[in-house]
Amino acid sequence: MTRISRPVALATMTAAGLLTTLTTAPSAVAATGSPAPECVEYFQSWRYTDVHNGCGNTVSVTVEYTDGQWAPCRVIEPGAWATFSGYGTNGNYVTGLRTCDPAPADGA
């Protein structure tokens, strides 16, 4: 049986806990937005979630996932598409789309 020191074990457990927190933290933007208009649709697969703006105006949306995974806020023009992460091998399915405020552009 292999033994590891306490500091190594503690560092490993701390890193694993931090990684879990970072990868599953819910999007603050998604929590504050309202549901996206019905004219914005998503189509998900294990690798990608494609979002189509079928509305007549530009929308800013983010994707909500089963496990609260963070997703960016994307601005989508009328008739355009945006791609987000899919549900992956762990079955992290999309639960809906929400409106959001895109981050301001840098370089002011």
Backbone as ProteinMPNN parsed JSONL, in Angstrom:
{"seq_chain_A": "MTRISRPVALATMTAAGLLTTLTTAPSAVAATGSPAPECVEYFQSWRYTDVHNGCGNTVSVTVEYTDGQWAPCRVIEPGAWATFSGYGTNGNYVTGLRTCDPAPADGA", "coords_chain_A": {"N_chain_A": [[0.843, -1.187, 0.0], [0.588, 2.175, -0.839], [1.746, 5.146, 0.643], [0.916, 8.556, 1.162], [1.993, 11.858, 1.952], [0.49, 13.964, 4.492], [0.344, 16.792, 3.827], [0.426, 16.649, 0.996], [-1.862, 15.139, 0.418], [-3.839, 16.835, 1.47], [-3.475, 19.119, -0.157], [-4.166, 18.026, -2.628], [-6.879, 17.33, -2.23], [-7.933, 19.869, -1.74], [-7.433, 21.172, -4.189], [-9.036, 19.594, -5.88], [-11.589, 20.149, -4.841], [-11.75, 22.912, -5.352], [-11.607, 22.927, -8.148], [-13.988, 21.586, -8.771], [-15.855, 23.441, -7.796], [-15.325, 25.658, -9.456], [-16.008, 24.661, -11.985], [-18.7, 24.056, -11.807], [-20.072, 26.229, -10.852], [-22.902, 28.327, -10.808], [-24.068, 30.523, -13.411], [-23.993, 33.907, -12.844], [-25.21, 35.749, -14.429], [-27.19, 34.286, -15.758], [-28.899, 33.705, -13.654], [-30.159, 36.09, -13.115], [-31.494, 36.973, -15.372], [-34.43, 37.081, -17.519], [-36.68, 34.573, -18.876], [-35.785, 33.624, -22.203], [-37.152, 34.969, -25.281], [-39.796, 33.181, -27.009], [-39.201, 32.904, -29.693], [-36.541, 32.395, -29.847], [-34.636, 29.607, -30.172], [-33.232, 26.45, -29.094], [-30.99, 23.785, -29.936], [-29.775, 20.846, -28.928], [-26.886, 18.745, -28.536], [-24.598, 16.124, -27.647], [-22.14, 17.359, -27.815], [-22.37, 20.085, -28.656], [-24.5, 22.98, -28.168], [-26.683, 24.531, -30.125], [-27.954, 27.714, -30.755], [-30.622, 29.491, -32.094], [-31.682, 32.583, -33.328], [-34.755, 33.426, -34.0], [-36.191, 35.695, -33.916], [-37.274, 39.079, -34.696], [-35.557, 40.998, -33.827], [-32.37, 41.832, -32.285], [-31.004, 39.686, -29.801], [-29.783, 38.983, -26.491], [-28.501, 36.225, -25.001], [-28.082, 33.504, -22.656], [-27.23, 30.153, -21.72], [-28.873, 27.804, -19.648], [-27.905, 25.114, -17.616], [-28.352, 21.696, -16.467], [-26.666, 21.152, -14.228], [-25.981, 23.692, -13.386], [-23.816, 24.813, -14.666], [-21.58, 27.356, -15.82], [-22.253, 29.628, -18.472], [-21.465, 31.655, -21.294], [-22.659, 34.998, -22.049], [-24.229, 35.712, -24.982], [-24.57, 37.773, -27.842], [-26.984, 37.752, -30.281], [-27.79, 38.234, -33.563], [-30.799, 38.928, -35.556], [-32.001, 35.987, -37.114], [-29.533, 34.751, -36.922], [-27.062, 32.393, -35.597], [-25.712, 30.935, -32.555], [-23.168, 29.197, -30.764], [-22.933, 27.027, -28.011], [-21.675, 25.121, -25.197], [-22.317, 21.581, -25.262], [-24.28, 18.832, -23.854], [-22.512, 16.896, -23.037], [-20.656, 13.948, -21.912], [-21.556, 13.421, -19.4], [-24.203, 13.998, -19.251], [-25.191, 16.66, -18.898], [-27.646, 18.427, -19.341], [-29.373, 21.019, -21.227], [-31.51, 23.311, -19.673], [-32.902, 25.538, -20.307], [-33.149, 28.816, -21.895], [-31.953, 32.072, -21.139], [-32.342, 35.621, -20.907], [-29.706, 38.073, -20.942], [-27.141, 40.417, -19.893], [-24.645, 41.472, -21.949], [-21.084, 41.457, -21.418], [-19.286, 44.526, -21.102], [-17.35, 45.888, -23.795], [-13.791, 45.774, -23.818], [-11.045, 48.127, -23.783], [-11.582, 50.833, -23.745]], "CA_chain_A": [[0.0, 0.0, 0.0], [1.366, 3.402, -0.965], [1.363, 6.21, 1.563], [1.279, 9.904, 0.752], [2.055, 12.737, 3.12], [-0.719, 14.753, 4.741], [0.268, 18.018, 3.02], [0.099, 16.313, -0.394], [-3.267, 14.731, 0.401], [-4.64, 18.036, 1.696], [-3.39, 19.948, -1.362], [-4.924, 17.345, -3.681], [-8.303, 17.47, -1.926], [-8.283, 21.276, -1.911], [-7.463, 21.439, -5.625], [-10.21, 18.923, -6.44], [-12.76, 20.914, -4.421], [-11.753, 24.18, -6.079], [-11.938, 22.631, -9.542], [-15.418, 21.283, -8.815], [-16.57, 24.698, -7.598], [-15.166, 26.504, -10.637], [-16.661, 24.112, -13.169], [-20.136, 23.894, -11.625], [-20.685, 27.436, -10.309], [-23.926, 28.848, -11.708], [-23.826, 31.811, -14.029], [-24.71, 34.993, -12.186], [-26.02, 36.394, -15.453], [-28.358, 33.452, -16.023], [-29.796, 33.744, -12.513], [-30.874, 37.362, -13.034], [-32.228, 37.253, -16.6], [-35.761, 36.495, -17.685], [-36.657, 33.561, -19.937], [-35.614, 34.158, -23.555], [-38.394, 34.922, -26.062], [-40.065, 31.889, -27.642], [-38.63, 32.862, -31.036], [-35.153, 31.945, -29.72], [-34.704, 28.168, -29.953], [-31.951, 25.748, -28.986], [-30.893, 22.412, -30.416], [-28.61, 20.364, -28.202], [-26.294, 17.433, -28.758], [-23.633, 15.87, -26.57], [-20.969, 18.216, -27.934], [-22.716, 21.497, -28.815], [-25.873, 23.461, -28.127], [-26.826, 25.611, -31.098], [-29.077, 28.597, -30.444], [-31.037, 30.261, -33.266], [-32.539, 33.732, -33.071], [-35.806, 33.552, -34.992], [-36.899, 36.949, -33.641], [-37.009, 40.186, -35.599], [-34.611, 41.914, -33.207], [-31.192, 41.236, -31.668], [-31.197, 39.23, -28.423], [-28.614, 38.54, -25.728], [-28.946, 35.065, -24.234], [-27.166, 32.53, -22.086], [-27.835, 28.833, -21.594], [-28.895, 27.206, -18.309], [-27.655, 23.676, -17.652], [-28.834, 20.894, -15.35], [-25.805, 21.269, -13.049], [-25.659, 25.09, -13.093], [-22.577, 25.182, -15.347], [-21.521, 28.71, -16.349], [-22.278, 29.802, -19.92], [-21.31, 33.075, -21.617], [-23.778, 35.759, -22.606], [-23.921, 35.949, -26.389], [-25.477, 38.645, -28.589], [-27.32, 37.053, -31.524], [-28.566, 39.049, -34.508], [-31.952, 38.215, -36.117], [-31.674, 34.954, -38.083], [-28.184, 34.208, -36.702], [-26.866, 31.261, -34.683], [-24.589, 30.958, -31.624], [-22.862, 27.852, -30.285], [-22.555, 26.876, -26.607], [-21.307, 23.745, -24.856], [-23.382, 20.592, -25.265], [-24.517, 18.191, -22.566], [-21.348, 16.091, -22.688], [-20.824, 12.537, -21.554], [-22.166, 13.333, -18.07], [-25.628, 14.297, -19.342], [-25.471, 17.987, -18.361], [-28.583, 18.931, -20.332], [-29.859, 22.398, -21.197], [-32.84, 23.421, -19.08], [-33.569, 26.687, -20.892], [-32.39, 29.992, -22.306], [-32.312, 33.272, -20.388], [-31.75, 36.861, -21.396], [-28.56, 38.494, -20.129], [-26.461, 41.641, -20.309], [-23.28, 41.124, -22.345], [-20.002, 42.213, -20.77], [-18.87, 45.654, -21.94], [-16.104, 45.676, -24.547], [-12.6, 46.395, -23.246], [-10.299, 49.011, -24.688], [-12.176, 52.159, -23.762]], "C_chain_A": [[0.884, 1.245, 0.0], [0.829, 4.443, 0.008], [1.768, 7.55, 0.969], [1.225, 10.794, 1.974], [0.755, 13.517, 3.28], [-0.773, 16.04, 3.928], [-0.101, 17.741, 1.551], [-1.367, 15.932, -0.501], [-4.18, 15.939, 0.56], [-4.644, 18.933, 0.457], [-4.21, 19.336, -2.497], [-6.419, 17.51, -3.46], [-8.765, 18.914, -2.133], [-8.389, 21.626, -3.389], [-8.693, 20.809, -6.273], [-11.486, 19.683, -6.077], [-12.878, 22.236, -5.155], [-12.137, 23.964, -7.529], [-13.427, 22.344, -9.694], [-16.236, 22.564, -8.69], [-16.506, 25.571, -8.839], [-15.936, 25.972, -11.835], [-18.169, 23.993, -13.022], [-20.819, 25.137, -11.058], [-21.713, 27.985, -11.285], [-23.558, 30.214, -12.252], [-24.655, 32.868, -13.324], [-25.623, 35.699, -13.174], [-27.305, 35.611, -15.671], [-29.377, 33.563, -14.894], [-30.629, 35.022, -12.484], [-31.715, 37.665, -14.259], [-33.61, 36.627, -16.595], [-35.684, 35.421, -18.769], [-36.536, 34.24, -21.309], [-36.946, 34.088, -24.298], [-38.553, 33.567, -26.751], [-39.481, 31.779, -29.044], [-37.138, 32.523, -31.031], [-35.201, 30.475, -29.321], [-33.311, 27.584, -29.792], [-32.101, 24.311, -29.453], [-29.628, 21.836, -29.805], [-28.178, 18.978, -28.655], [-25.253, 17.242, -27.658], [-22.457, 16.836, -26.629], [-21.3, 19.712, -27.963], [-24.199, 21.746, -28.562], [-25.919, 24.655, -29.063], [-28.088, 26.395, -30.776], [-29.357, 29.461, -31.673], [-31.971, 31.386, -32.842], [-33.53, 33.871, -34.217], [-36.634, 34.813, -34.807], [-36.538, 37.998, -34.693], [-36.032, 41.196, -35.043], [-33.442, 41.137, -32.578], [-31.51, 40.841, -30.231], [-29.859, 38.877, -27.805], [-29.083, 37.417, -24.832], [-27.771, 34.265, -23.679], [-27.949, 31.234, -21.91], [-27.782, 28.39, -20.138], [-28.748, 25.706, -18.456], [-28.16, 22.999, -16.386], [-28.006, 21.124, -14.089], [-25.388, 22.704, -12.724], [-24.365, 25.564, -13.722], [-22.665, 26.593, -15.906], [-21.572, 28.669, -17.87], [-22.17, 31.298, -20.223], [-22.617, 33.694, -22.097], [-23.4, 36.1, -24.033], [-25.002, 36.819, -27.023], [-25.709, 37.98, -29.943], [-28.236, 37.944, -32.368], [-29.769, 38.253, -35.019], [-31.509, 37.227, -37.205], [-30.328, 34.283, -37.882], [-28.192, 33.067, -35.683], [-25.697, 31.54, -33.75], [-24.401, 29.54, -31.099], [-22.366, 27.907, -28.839], [-22.127, 25.427, -26.386], [-22.527, 22.844, -24.898], [-23.512, 19.933, -23.911], [-23.406, 17.245, -22.152], [-21.684, 14.672, -22.28], [-21.459, 12.349, -20.183], [-23.648, 13.697, -18.086], [-26.023, 15.623, -18.724], [-26.373, 18.734, -19.349], [-28.957, 20.389, -20.137], [-31.265, 22.392, -20.612], [-33.605, 24.623, -19.628], [-32.604, 27.778, -21.296], [-32.884, 31.176, -21.494], [-31.664, 34.478, -21.042], [-30.616, 37.258, -20.451], [-28.021, 39.805, -20.664], [-25.029, 41.269, -20.688], [-22.261, 41.994, -21.629], [-19.606, 43.365, -21.688], [-17.536, 45.338, -22.622], [-14.955, 46.406, -23.864], [-11.967, 47.339, -24.261], [-10.875, 50.414, -24.781], [-11.157, 53.244, -23.587]], "O_chain_A": [[1.834, 1.331, 0.779], [-0.381, 4.599, 0.173], [2.826, 7.672, 0.35], [0.493, 10.514, 2.924], [0.011, 13.705, 2.318], [-1.828, 16.367, 3.382], [-0.848, 18.506, 0.94], [-2.047, 16.367, -1.43], [-5.185, 16.053, -0.141], [-5.692, 19.448, 0.065], [-4.873, 20.057, -3.242], [-7.154, 17.8, -4.405], [-9.861, 19.151, -2.641], [-9.331, 22.303, -3.799], [-9.325, 21.429, -7.128], [-12.37, 19.842, -6.919], [-13.975, 22.641, -5.54], [-12.914, 24.74, -8.084], [-14.056, 22.81, -10.644], [-17.215, 22.742, -9.415], [-17.51, 26.161, -9.237], [-16.466, 26.756, -12.623], [-18.864, 23.842, -14.027], [-22.023, 25.111, -10.806], [-21.427, 28.099, -12.477], [-22.82, 30.968, -11.617], [-25.875, 32.741, -13.218], [-26.688, 36.191, -12.8], [-28.385, 36.195, -15.758], [-30.582, 33.52, -15.14], [-31.704, 35.036, -11.885], [-32.58, 38.539, -14.199], [-33.918, 35.76, -15.777], [-34.702, 35.373, -19.51], [-37.119, 35.3, -21.538], [-37.783, 33.241, -23.984], [-37.567, 32.889, -27.04], [-39.282, 30.669, -29.54], [-36.535, 32.378, -32.094], [-35.737, 30.129, -28.268], [-32.331, 28.142, -30.284], [-33.173, 23.711, -29.378], [-28.526, 22.283, -30.124], [-28.986, 18.159, -29.092], [-25.062, 18.129, -26.826], [-21.836, 17.109, -25.602], [-20.587, 20.515, -27.361], [-25.035, 20.855, -28.717], [-25.269, 25.671, -28.819], [-29.153, 25.82, -30.554], [-28.451, 30.085, -32.225], [-32.926, 31.17, -32.096], [-33.183, 34.378, -35.285], [-37.66, 34.987, -35.464], [-35.608, 37.814, -35.477], [-35.705, 42.168, -35.724], [-33.532, 39.927, -32.371], [-32.203, 41.571, -29.522], [-28.916, 38.515, -28.507], [-29.962, 37.616, -23.993], [-26.643, 34.343, -24.165], [-29.179, 31.228, -21.949], [-26.767, 28.576, -19.467], [-29.384, 25.092, -19.313], [-28.369, 23.648, -15.362], [-28.563, 21.274, -13.002], [-24.526, 22.911, -11.87], [-23.858, 26.622, -13.35], [-23.712, 26.99, -16.416], [-20.997, 27.773, -18.488], [-22.721, 32.118, -19.489], [-23.549, 32.995, -22.495], [-22.36, 36.714, -24.27], [-26.193, 36.629, -26.776], [-24.759, 37.68, -30.666], [-29.313, 38.347, -31.929], [-29.769, 37.025, -34.93], [-30.743, 37.58, -38.101], [-30.003, 33.336, -38.598], [-29.19, 32.817, -35.006], [-24.79, 32.293, -34.101], [-25.36, 28.774, -31.002], [-21.506, 28.715, -28.489], [-22.212, 24.606, -27.299], [-23.641, 23.281, -24.607], [-22.935, 20.399, -22.929], [-23.369, 16.828, -20.994], [-22.842, 14.254, -22.301], [-21.86, 11.238, -19.836], [-24.287, 13.704, -17.034], [-27.074, 15.719, -18.091], [-25.899, 19.582, -20.105], [-28.87, 20.927, -19.033], [-32.107, 21.579, -20.997], [-34.817, 24.725, -19.44], [-31.398, 27.679, -21.071], [-34.073, 31.283, -21.192], [-30.594, 34.386, -21.644], [-30.579, 36.826, -19.298], [-28.396, 40.25, -21.749], [-24.273, 40.799, -19.838], [-22.548, 43.138, -21.277], [-19.588, 43.209, -22.909], [-16.706, 44.609, -22.079], [-15.124, 47.527, -23.385], [-12.316, 47.337, -25.442], [-10.679, 51.106, -25.78], [-11.507, 54.424, -23.58]]}, "name": "protein", "num_of_chains": 1, "seq": "MTRISRPVALATMTAAGLLTTLTTAPSAVAATGSPAPECVEYFQSWRYTDVHNGCGNTVSVTVEYTDGQWAPCRVIEPGAWATFSGYGTNGNYVTGLRTCDPAPADGA"}
